[in-house]
mmCIF file of C-alpha atoms in Angstrom:
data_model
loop_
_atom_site.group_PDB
_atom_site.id
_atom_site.type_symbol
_atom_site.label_atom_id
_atom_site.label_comp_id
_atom_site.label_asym_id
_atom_site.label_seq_id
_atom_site.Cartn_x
_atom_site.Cartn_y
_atom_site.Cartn_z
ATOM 1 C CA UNK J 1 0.000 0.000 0.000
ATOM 2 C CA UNK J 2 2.732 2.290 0.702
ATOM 3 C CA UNK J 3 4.410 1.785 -3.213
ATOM 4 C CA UNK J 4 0.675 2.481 -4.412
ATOM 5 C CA UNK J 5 0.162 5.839 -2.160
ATOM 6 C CA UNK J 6 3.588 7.334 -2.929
ATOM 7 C CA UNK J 7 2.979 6.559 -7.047
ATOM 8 C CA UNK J 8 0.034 8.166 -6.635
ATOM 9 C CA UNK J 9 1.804 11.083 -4.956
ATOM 10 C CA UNK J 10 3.646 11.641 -8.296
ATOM 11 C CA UNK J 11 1.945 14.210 -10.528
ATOM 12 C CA UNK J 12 0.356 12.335 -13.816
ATOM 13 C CA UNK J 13 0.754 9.265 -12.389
ATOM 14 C CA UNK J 14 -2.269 7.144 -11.959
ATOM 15 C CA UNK J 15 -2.274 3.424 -10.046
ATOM 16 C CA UNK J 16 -5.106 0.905 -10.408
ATOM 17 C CA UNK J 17 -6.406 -0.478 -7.167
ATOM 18 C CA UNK J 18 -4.492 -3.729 -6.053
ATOM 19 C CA UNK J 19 -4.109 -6.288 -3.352
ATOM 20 C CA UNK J 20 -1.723 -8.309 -5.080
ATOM 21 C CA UNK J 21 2.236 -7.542 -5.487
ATOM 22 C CA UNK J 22 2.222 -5.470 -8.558
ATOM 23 C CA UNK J 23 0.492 -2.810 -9.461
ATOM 24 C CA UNK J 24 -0.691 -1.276 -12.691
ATOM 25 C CA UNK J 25 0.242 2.276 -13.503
ATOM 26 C CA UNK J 26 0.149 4.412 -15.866
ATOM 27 C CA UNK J 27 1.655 8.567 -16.368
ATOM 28 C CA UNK J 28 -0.522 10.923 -18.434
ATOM 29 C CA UNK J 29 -0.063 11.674 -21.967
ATOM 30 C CA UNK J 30 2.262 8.637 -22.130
ATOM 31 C CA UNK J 31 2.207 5.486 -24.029
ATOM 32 C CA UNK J 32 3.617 2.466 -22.184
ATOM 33 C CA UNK J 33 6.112 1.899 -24.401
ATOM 34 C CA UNK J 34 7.163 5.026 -23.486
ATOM 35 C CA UNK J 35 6.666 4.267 -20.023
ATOM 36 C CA UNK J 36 8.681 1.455 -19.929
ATOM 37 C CA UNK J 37 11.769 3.238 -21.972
ATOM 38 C CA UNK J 38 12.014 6.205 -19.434
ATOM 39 C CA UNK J 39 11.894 3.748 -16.562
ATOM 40 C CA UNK J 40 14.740 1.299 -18.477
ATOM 41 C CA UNK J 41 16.665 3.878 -19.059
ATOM 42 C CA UNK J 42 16.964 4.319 -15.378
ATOM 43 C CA UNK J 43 17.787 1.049 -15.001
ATOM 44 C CA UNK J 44 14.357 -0.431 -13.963
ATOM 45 C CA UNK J 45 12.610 -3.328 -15.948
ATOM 46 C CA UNK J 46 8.739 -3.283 -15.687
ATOM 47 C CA UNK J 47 6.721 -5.638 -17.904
ATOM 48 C CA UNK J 48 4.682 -4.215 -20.577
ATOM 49 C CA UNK J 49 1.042 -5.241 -20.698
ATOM 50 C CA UNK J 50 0.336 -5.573 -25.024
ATOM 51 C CA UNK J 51 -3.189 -5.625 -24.343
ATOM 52 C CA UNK J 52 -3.046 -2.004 -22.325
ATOM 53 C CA UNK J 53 -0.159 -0.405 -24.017
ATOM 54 C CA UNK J 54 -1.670 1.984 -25.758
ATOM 55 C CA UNK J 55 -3.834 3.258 -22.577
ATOM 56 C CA UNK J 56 -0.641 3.643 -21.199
ATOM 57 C CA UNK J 57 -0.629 1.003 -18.279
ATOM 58 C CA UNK J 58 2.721 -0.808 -17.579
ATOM 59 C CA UNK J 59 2.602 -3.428 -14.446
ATOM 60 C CA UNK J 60 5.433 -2.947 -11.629
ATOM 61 C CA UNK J 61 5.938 -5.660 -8.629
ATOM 62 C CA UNK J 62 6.139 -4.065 -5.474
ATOM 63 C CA UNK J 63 9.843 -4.724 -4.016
ATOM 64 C CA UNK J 64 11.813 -3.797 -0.709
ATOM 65 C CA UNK J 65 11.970 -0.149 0.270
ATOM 66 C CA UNK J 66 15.045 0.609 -1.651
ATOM 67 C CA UNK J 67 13.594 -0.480 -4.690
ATOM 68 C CA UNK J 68 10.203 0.891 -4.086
ATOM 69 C CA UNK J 69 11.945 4.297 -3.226
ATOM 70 C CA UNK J 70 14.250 4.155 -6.604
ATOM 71 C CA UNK J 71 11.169 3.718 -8.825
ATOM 72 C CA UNK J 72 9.091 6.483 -7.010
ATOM 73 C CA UNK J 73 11.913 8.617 -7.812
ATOM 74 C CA UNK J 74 12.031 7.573 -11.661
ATOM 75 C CA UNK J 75 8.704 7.604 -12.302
ATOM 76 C CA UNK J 76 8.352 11.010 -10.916
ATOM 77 C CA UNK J 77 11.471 11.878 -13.702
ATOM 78 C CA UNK J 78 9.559 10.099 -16.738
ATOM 79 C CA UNK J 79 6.735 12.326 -15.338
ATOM 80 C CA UNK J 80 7.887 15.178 -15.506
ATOM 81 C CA UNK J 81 10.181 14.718 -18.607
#
């Protein structure tokens, strides 16, 4: 719940309700694709859904702290990029 609240934190960023350990998200005005470059290009993989692409969604497991904290911090950078 804590991944999901700080995501949501990030301007443009919009998370799907979950209860499992990934979450769908998705930033405004971008693809997934696009999504998922900016976030590999930080180093991050996230799986690309083909079926939601184009909406924009990308799914993200929910990690340790560390990890949680590094992709709060890179989504808020494809955000606002």
């Amino acid at each position: 719940e804590r991944l999901g609240v700080a995501l949501a934190a990030v301007p443009r960023v919009e998370v799907a309700p979950s209860s499992a350990n990934f979450l769908l998200l998705r930033v405004g005005g971008r693809t997934g694709r696009e999504l998922a470059a900016g976030l590999a290009a930080s180093g991050l993989a996230v799986r690309r859904l083909a079926e939601l692409d184009a909406a924009g969604w990308i799914r993200v497991t929910v990690g340790g702290p560390v990890e949680n904290d590094r992709l709060v911090r890179a989504i808020g950078e494809v955000a606002h990029g």
